[in-house]
Structures are given as C-alpha cells and as structure tokens.
Amino acid sequence: QVHLVESGGGLVQAGGSLRLSCAASGGTFSGNAMGWFRQAPGKEREFVATISASGSFTYCADSVKGRFTISRDNAKNTVYLQMNSLKPEDTAVYYCAARGKGGTSSWPVDYDYWGQGTQVTVSS
C-alpha cells in the first residue's frame, strides 16, 4: 500500500507563496497518477491539481490556474504543489492523493490513497 505525508503548509499573507510537498512510501510511486485536493470548513473536498505518473500531463482547477503548479520528482518519491499569489479563499486543509490505477483525474473517488492533510491559511 501507498503511504502519503504532506508538509509545507502554514500561515501566509495574501499575495504570498507556499510550496507543499507530498512524500510517498510503499507501492510504486512512479506508476501512480497523483492529485492535490483541498477542503475548507463546512465545504466538500475540492479538486486542485493532478499529474500523470510520468509527470508529462497536468491539469489544474480553474480557480487556481495560472497561480498553482503541480510537479513531481519520481527519484525522490515526492509530488509538489507550488502556490503563488495566494488568496484568502485558498485557505483550506490540502490533501495529497494517489491513484491505484488510471491516469489524471479531478474526482476524489478515483483516488485510493490519501495523506493526512496540511493546513494552509491565507490572511487578508
């Protein structure tokens, strides 16, 4: 099974940047499409970005397009989410997820493994 641990969250002012990391262990990381999701209090889990196993294909939610970038380093078994120009509405717990099979997806139900989440708070 795949174990995922997110890190890099914190408190940042609007307009600032953060880079989240997701370290994977177990399974075969290089063979898994990965995704980032977020969940704010009282709201359902929301798609943020996804990346193919090779890293060749990515897709981001319209709400973060042009500001967030997903990437991966398979040699380090790590996926990243670079977040720039942060807004207060980006405040949420951010989760890393891995698919057991299949490619990039924006749907939480397609993912088989999840990290514990890391809090991102953007102040206005």
PDB file of C-alpha atoms in Angstrom:
ATOM      1  CA  GLN A   1       0.000   0.000   0.000  1.00  0.00           C
ATOM      2  CA  VAL A   2       0.984   3.627  -0.540  1.00  0.00           C
ATOM      3  CA  HIS A   3       1.587   5.946   2.423  1.00  0.00           C
ATOM      4  CA  LEU A   4       1.485   9.703   1.790  1.00  0.00           C
ATOM      5  CA  VAL A   5       2.653  12.519   4.083  1.00  0.00           C
ATOM      6  CA  GLU A   6       2.073  16.186   3.246  1.00  0.00           C
ATOM      7  CA  SER A   7       4.185  19.056   4.536  1.00  0.00           C
ATOM      8  CA  GLY A   8       4.814  22.732   3.853  1.00  0.00           C
ATOM      9  CA  GLY A   9       1.555  24.280   4.982  1.00  0.00           C
ATOM     10  CA  GLY A  10       1.373  27.338   7.180  1.00  0.00           C
ATOM     11  CA  LEU A  11       0.178  30.906   7.555  1.00  0.00           C
ATOM     12  CA  VAL A  12       0.881  33.346   4.737  1.00  0.00           C
ATOM     13  CA  GLN A  13      -0.355  36.801   3.764  1.00  0.00           C
ATOM     14  CA  ALA A  14      -2.451  37.319   0.645  1.00  0.00           C
ATOM     15  CA  GLY A  15      -0.199  37.542  -2.394  1.00  0.00           C
ATOM     16  CA  GLY A  16       2.415  35.282  -0.852  1.00  0.00           C
ATOM     17  CA  SER A  17       3.632  31.834  -1.840  1.00  0.00           C
ATOM     18  CA  LEU A  18       3.955  28.362  -0.352  1.00  0.00           C
ATOM     19  CA  ARG A  19       5.249  25.060  -1.684  1.00  0.00           C
ATOM     20  CA  LEU A  20       3.570  21.914  -0.430  1.00  0.00           C
ATOM     21  CA  SER A  21       5.352  18.569  -0.574  1.00  0.00           C
ATOM     22  CA  CYS A  22       3.920  15.061  -0.509  1.00  0.00           C
ATOM     23  CA  ALA A  23       6.330  12.246   0.295  1.00  0.00           C
ATOM     24  CA  ALA A  24       5.275   8.749  -0.744  1.00  0.00           C
ATOM     25  CA  SER A  25       6.399   5.380   0.550  1.00  0.00           C
ATOM     26  CA  GLY A  26       5.376   1.866  -0.356  1.00  0.00           C
ATOM     27  CA  GLY A  27       3.918   0.822  -3.683  1.00  0.00           C
ATOM     28  CA  THR A  28       5.485   2.087  -6.894  1.00  0.00           C
ATOM     29  CA  PHE A  29       5.264   5.867  -6.800  1.00  0.00           C
ATOM     30  CA  SER A  30       6.434   6.329 -10.373  1.00  0.00           C
ATOM     31  CA  GLY A  31       3.455   4.302 -11.605  1.00  0.00           C
ATOM     32  CA  ASN A  32       0.761   6.363  -9.868  1.00  0.00           C
ATOM     33  CA  ALA A  33      -1.080   9.417 -11.081  1.00  0.00           C
ATOM     34  CA  MET A  34      -1.274  11.921  -8.220  1.00  0.00           C
ATOM     35  CA  GLY A  35      -3.590  14.702  -7.174  1.00  0.00           C
ATOM     36  CA  TRP A  36      -3.965  17.593  -4.766  1.00  0.00           C
ATOM     37  CA  PHE A  37      -7.321  18.387  -3.171  1.00  0.00           C
ATOM     38  CA  ARG A  38      -8.408  20.871  -0.532  1.00  0.00           C
ATOM     39  CA  GLN A  39     -11.224  21.138   1.967  1.00  0.00           C
ATOM     40  CA  ALA A  40     -12.352  24.281   3.766  1.00  0.00           C
ATOM     41  CA  PRO A  41     -14.529  24.150   6.908  1.00  0.00           C
ATOM     42  CA  GLY A  42     -18.142  23.366   6.035  1.00  0.00           C
ATOM     43  CA  LYS A  43     -17.332  22.624   2.388  1.00  0.00           C
ATOM     44  CA  GLU A  44     -16.822  19.435   0.425  1.00  0.00           C
ATOM     45  CA  ARG A  45     -13.420  18.318  -0.770  1.00  0.00           C
ATOM     46  CA  GLU A  46     -12.384  20.270  -3.879  1.00  0.00           C
ATOM     47  CA  PHE A  47     -10.058  19.325  -6.726  1.00  0.00           C
ATOM     48  CA  VAL A  48      -6.920  21.433  -7.073  1.00  0.00           C
ATOM     49  CA  ALA A  49      -4.484  19.740  -9.477  1.00  0.00           C
ATOM     50  CA  THR A  50      -3.464  16.364 -10.885  1.00  0.00           C
ATOM     51  CA  ILE A  51      -0.367  14.968 -12.583  1.00  0.00           C
ATOM     52  CA  SER A  52       0.292  11.816 -14.600  1.00  0.00           C
ATOM     53  CA  ALA A  53       2.664   9.090 -13.464  1.00  0.00           C
ATOM     54  CA  SER A  54       5.390  10.339 -15.800  1.00  0.00           C
ATOM     55  CA  GLY A  55       4.780  13.992 -14.978  1.00  0.00           C
ATOM     56  CA  SER A  56       4.140  14.744 -18.645  1.00  0.00           C
ATOM     57  CA  PHE A  57       0.498  15.750 -18.221  1.00  0.00           C
ATOM     58  CA  THR A  58      -1.068  18.066 -15.656  1.00  0.00           C
ATOM     59  CA  TYR A  59      -4.434  19.670 -15.106  1.00  0.00           C
ATOM     60  CA  CYS A  60      -5.459  22.339 -12.600  1.00  0.00           C
ATOM     61  CA  ALA A  61      -8.795  23.648 -11.387  1.00  0.00           C
ATOM     62  CA  ASP A  62      -9.905  26.905 -12.982  1.00  0.00           C
ATOM     63  CA  SER A  63      -9.804  28.577  -9.570  1.00  0.00           C
ATOM     64  CA  VAL A  64      -6.030  28.056  -9.280  1.00  0.00           C
ATOM     65  CA  LYS A  65      -4.941  28.031 -12.926  1.00  0.00           C
ATOM     66  CA  GLY A  66      -2.063  30.424 -13.502  1.00  0.00           C
ATOM     67  CA  ARG A  67      -1.256  30.546  -9.784  1.00  0.00           C
ATOM     68  CA  PHE A  68      -0.615  26.929  -8.739  1.00  0.00           C
ATOM     69  CA  THR A  69       1.728  24.405 -10.364  1.00  0.00           C
ATOM     70  CA  ILE A  70       1.847  20.666  -9.682  1.00  0.00           C
ATOM     71  CA  SER A  71       5.071  18.757 -10.293  1.00  0.00           C
ATOM     72  CA  ARG A  72       6.758  15.539  -9.230  1.00  0.00           C
ATOM     73  CA  ASP A  73      10.209  14.103  -8.715  1.00  0.00           C
ATOM     74  CA  ASN A  74       9.925  10.350  -9.056  1.00  0.00           C
ATOM     75  CA  ALA A  75      13.539   9.838  -7.984  1.00  0.00           C
ATOM     76  CA  LYS A  76      12.583  11.409  -4.631  1.00  0.00           C
ATOM     77  CA  ASN A  77       9.109   9.821  -4.471  1.00  0.00           C
ATOM     78  CA  THR A  78       7.676  13.304  -3.979  1.00  0.00           C
ATOM     79  CA  VAL A  79       4.944  15.419  -5.559  1.00  0.00           C
ATOM     80  CA  TYR A  80       4.821  19.191  -5.097  1.00  0.00           C
ATOM     81  CA  LEU A  81       2.250  21.958  -5.254  1.00  0.00           C
ATOM     82  CA  GLN A  82       3.754  25.406  -5.807  1.00  0.00           C
ATOM     83  CA  MET A  83       1.193  28.015  -4.758  1.00  0.00           C
ATOM     84  CA  ASN A  84       1.742  31.632  -5.791  1.00  0.00           C
ATOM     85  CA  SER A  85      -0.410  34.757  -5.488  1.00  0.00           C
ATOM     86  CA  LEU A  86      -2.340  33.176  -2.648  1.00  0.00           C
ATOM     87  CA  LYS A  87      -5.793  34.478  -1.793  1.00  0.00           C
ATOM     88  CA  PRO A  88      -7.836  34.184   1.424  1.00  0.00           C
ATOM     89  CA  GLU A  89     -10.215  31.842  -0.407  1.00  0.00           C
ATOM     90  CA  ASP A  90      -7.315  29.388  -0.803  1.00  0.00           C
ATOM     91  CA  THR A  91      -7.468  28.747   2.951  1.00  0.00           C
ATOM     92  CA  ALA A  92      -8.117  25.029   3.487  1.00  0.00           C
ATOM     93  CA  VAL A  93      -6.607  21.731   4.502  1.00  0.00           C
ATOM     94  CA  TYR A  94      -4.687  20.457   1.482  1.00  0.00           C
ATOM     95  CA  TYR A  95      -4.554  16.716   0.807  1.00  0.00           C
ATOM     96  CA  CYS A  96      -2.264  14.687  -1.428  1.00  0.00           C
ATOM     97  CA  ALA A  97      -3.743  11.592  -3.068  1.00  0.00           C
ATOM     98  CA  ALA A  98      -2.559   8.709  -5.250  1.00  0.00           C
ATOM     99  CA  ARG A  99      -4.460   6.588  -7.747  1.00  0.00           C
ATOM    100  CA  GLY A 100      -4.039   2.838  -7.630  1.00  0.00           C
ATOM    101  CA  LYS A 101      -4.707   2.675 -11.353  1.00  0.00           C
ATOM    102  CA  GLY A 102      -5.702   5.016 -14.119  1.00  0.00           C
ATOM    103  CA  GLY A 103      -4.429   8.429 -15.120  1.00  0.00           C
ATOM    104  CA  THR A 104      -5.099  12.014 -14.109  1.00  0.00           C
ATOM    105  CA  SER A 105      -8.472  12.726 -12.540  1.00  0.00           C
ATOM    106  CA  SER A 106     -10.284  15.584 -10.818  1.00  0.00           C
ATOM    107  CA  TRP A 107     -12.593  13.303  -8.838  1.00  0.00           C
ATOM    108  CA  PRO A 108     -11.776  12.289  -5.234  1.00  0.00           C
ATOM    109  CA  VAL A 109     -13.471   8.906  -5.659  1.00  0.00           C
ATOM    110  CA  ASP A 110     -10.859   7.921  -8.251  1.00  0.00           C
ATOM    111  CA  TYR A 111      -8.058   8.077  -5.683  1.00  0.00           C
ATOM    112  CA  ASP A 112      -7.165   5.140  -3.465  1.00  0.00           C
ATOM    113  CA  TYR A 113      -4.591   6.592  -1.058  1.00  0.00           C
ATOM    114  CA  TRP A 114      -4.682   9.845   0.901  1.00  0.00           C
ATOM    115  CA  GLY A 115      -2.341  11.794   3.129  1.00  0.00           C
ATOM    116  CA  GLN A 116      -3.260  13.324   6.478  1.00  0.00           C
ATOM    117  CA  GLY A 117      -3.511  16.860   5.107  1.00  0.00           C
ATOM    118  CA  THR A 118      -1.644  20.089   5.794  1.00  0.00           C
ATOM    119  CA  GLN A 119      -3.279  23.380   6.796  1.00  0.00           C
ATOM    120  CA  VAL A 120      -2.865  26.431   4.566  1.00  0.00           C
ATOM    121  CA  THR A 121      -4.159  29.721   5.950  1.00  0.00           C
ATOM    122  CA  VAL A 122      -4.050  32.904   3.876  1.00  0.00           C
ATOM    123  CA  SER A 123      -4.669  36.153   5.734  1.00  0.00           C
ATOM    124  CA  SER A 124      -6.118  39.262   4.102  1.00  0.00           C
TER     125      SER A 124
END
